[in-house]
Each structure stands twice: as C-alpha cells, then as structure tokens.
Amino acid sequence: MSPVRAFASIFLAVFLFIFLSSALVTFLMPETYTANARVVAPDAAHLQIFQSAELLKEVSQRLNLPETFAARYGENRPLGDNRVEDLLRRSVQARRLPGTDLIEIRVYSRSPAECAQLANEIAETGARQARHGSGPIRIVEQAVPPPRPSRPNK
C-alpha cells in the first residue's frame, strides 16, 4: 500500500470517528428550553435587581424551588437556599438590550413550562421590588413556554 493511500485511509477513519462521535453526543444531550421576559427599566441600576440574591431567594420561596429541585436531583429533603440560588444563577441571565431601556430576562430549563414560569416570576418579583426602591419597572413581554428546545440544535 502506498504512503498516500495509507494516509488517506487513516484520515478517513479518524474523520468518520470524530463525525459520528459528535453526532452521537449531540443526540444524547438533554434538551434545554429557553424563555425570555422583557421589562422596561429606565435606570441602569435596575439590572442588579434581577441578579440579586434577595430576588432569587424570594422567587425560590414563591415557586417552592427547594422541593422542586430536590425531587429533580433525587434528594430526600429540600435543597438549601445557597444551592437553590446557585442553580438559579446558572440558569438565569439578565441583560440590558443595547440602545434601549429594556432588560431581557432569559431562563434555561429542561422543562418549557418551568423556564417560562421562572422568567415571569423573576420579572414580576423584580418589578415589585423596584416599586419599593429606586423606581418603576414595567413588564412589556411575558415569557411563554417555547414550542421546541433551544439546545442541542438538532
């Protein structure tokens, strides 16, 4: 066998292995859904409200997340506040949309209904907390359960 043929055979085998492995991993990944809620917040400081530990703790209590997450992760007793807050921080993003007064609250979850519920509760709790603080926040777009997963992109 010539060296060029040997190289081509090895290259093809490695290429097929990597391609098929990537396809397999993509189809085995759990589906993740994304929901977005938007609020009008004229003050830039409002963004911190949606990322605060106080807001996440209130949302956690209102939606009974310690028990929900405990059941999801196979725990016998409710998760602690710090663990629930950590799980929420990993699944929630709040960002100001450039050139606007809008803040987008994006939530990732394995359940379409849960991500929409979390995004809406975070928006409502943030608006409620802002009334008592620095100024009004108005919800302009409620999150709706997405019809299909956002990840992986199959």
XYZ file of C-alpha atoms in Angstrom:
154
model
C 0.000 0.000 0.000
C 1.411 3.373 -0.959
C 2.017 6.024 1.735
C -0.593 8.324 0.180
C -3.213 5.597 0.297
C -2.339 4.730 3.886
C -2.602 8.392 4.902
C -5.953 8.747 3.126
C -7.312 5.632 4.848
C -6.216 6.820 8.291
C -7.524 10.328 7.641
C -10.910 8.969 6.549
C -11.153 6.640 9.555
C -10.320 9.453 12.015
C -12.715 11.850 10.278
C -15.591 9.335 10.415
C -14.864 8.533 14.070
C -14.921 12.215 15.077
C -18.013 12.986 12.983
C -20.010 10.022 14.286
C -18.921 10.675 17.890
C -20.033 14.308 17.623
C -23.397 13.300 16.170
C -23.915 10.732 18.925
C -23.063 13.208 21.689
C -25.413 15.795 20.192
C -28.338 13.383 20.151
C -27.635 12.149 23.686
C -27.500 15.636 25.217
C -30.564 16.582 27.262
C -32.889 19.080 25.629
C -32.828 22.584 27.078
C -35.562 25.164 26.587
C -35.220 28.944 26.733
C -37.851 31.521 27.686
C -37.484 35.318 27.683
C -39.356 38.013 29.570
C -38.697 41.709 28.946
C -39.130 44.688 31.236
C -38.721 48.426 30.760
C -36.304 49.811 33.321
C -35.093 53.356 32.614
C -32.383 53.245 35.289
C -29.266 51.158 34.551
C -29.087 50.189 38.234
C -32.233 48.080 37.819
C -30.205 45.352 36.140
C -28.657 44.483 39.523
C -32.129 43.845 40.979
C -32.618 40.889 38.617
C -29.266 39.394 39.611
C -29.576 39.915 43.364
C -29.573 37.128 45.925
C -32.618 38.731 47.561
C -34.693 38.431 44.380
C -33.577 34.857 43.690
C -34.406 33.836 47.257
C -37.897 35.373 47.023
C -38.539 33.642 43.670
C -37.294 30.377 45.164
C -39.728 30.641 48.064
C -42.692 31.733 45.930
C -42.248 28.826 43.485
C -41.252 26.248 46.131
C -37.979 25.589 44.290
C -36.099 23.830 47.134
C -38.595 20.955 46.976
C -38.874 21.033 43.174
C -35.108 20.899 42.676
C -34.714 18.251 45.407
C -37.163 15.988 43.555
C -35.400 16.641 40.231
C -31.949 15.785 41.620
C -33.075 12.826 43.754
C -32.597 14.431 47.160
C -34.695 13.302 50.141
C -35.049 16.739 51.696
C -35.384 20.263 50.297
C -32.223 21.889 48.997
C -30.637 24.724 50.954
C -31.068 28.349 49.929
C -27.446 28.647 48.762
C -27.706 25.610 46.499
C -31.012 26.786 45.009
C -29.526 30.242 44.425
C -26.524 28.674 42.691
C -28.793 26.580 40.435
C -30.847 29.681 39.579
C -27.752 31.763 38.816
C -26.642 29.083 36.359
C -29.966 29.078 34.533
C -30.893 32.795 34.579
C -29.373 35.624 32.551
C -30.405 39.265 32.780
C -29.012 41.759 30.297
C -29.811 45.233 29.071
C -30.635 45.341 25.375
C -28.277 47.843 23.721
C -29.734 51.239 22.857
C -32.977 50.651 24.767
C -34.439 50.796 28.269
C -35.279 47.086 28.022
C -33.890 44.359 30.236
C -34.213 40.819 28.921
C -34.544 38.018 31.454
C -33.580 34.714 29.864
C -34.094 31.401 31.652
C -32.838 27.967 30.605
C -34.517 24.780 31.821
C -35.229 21.206 30.785
C -38.940 21.989 31.011
C -40.601 24.539 28.695
C -43.263 25.430 31.268
C -40.714 25.819 34.061
C -38.460 28.208 32.145
C -41.415 30.434 31.238
C -42.732 30.362 34.813
C -39.305 31.257 36.228
C -38.755 34.108 33.741
C -42.191 35.590 34.502
C -41.771 35.256 38.273
C -38.338 36.904 38.161
C -39.754 39.795 36.095
C -42.744 40.238 38.439
C -40.644 39.988 41.608
C -38.108 42.465 40.228
C -40.875 44.904 39.303
C -42.378 44.538 42.792
C -39.011 45.128 44.495
C -38.298 48.162 42.299
C -41.576 49.799 43.378
C -40.240 49.863 46.912
C -36.834 51.123 45.819
C -35.342 53.158 43.017
C -38.216 53.497 40.566
C -40.812 51.749 38.427
C -40.183 48.720 36.258
C -42.875 47.728 33.777
C -43.221 44.261 32.247
C -43.653 44.589 28.481
C -43.325 40.966 27.393
C -44.305 37.885 29.354
C -42.372 34.684 28.736
C -44.262 31.875 27.019
C -43.311 28.183 27.042
C -41.176 27.562 23.959
C -42.507 25.014 21.445
C -39.127 23.366 20.852
C -35.763 23.110 22.627
C -33.053 25.688 22.050
C -30.231 23.200 22.717
C -28.975 20.987 21.257
C -29.680 22.295 17.801
C -30.719 19.023 16.134
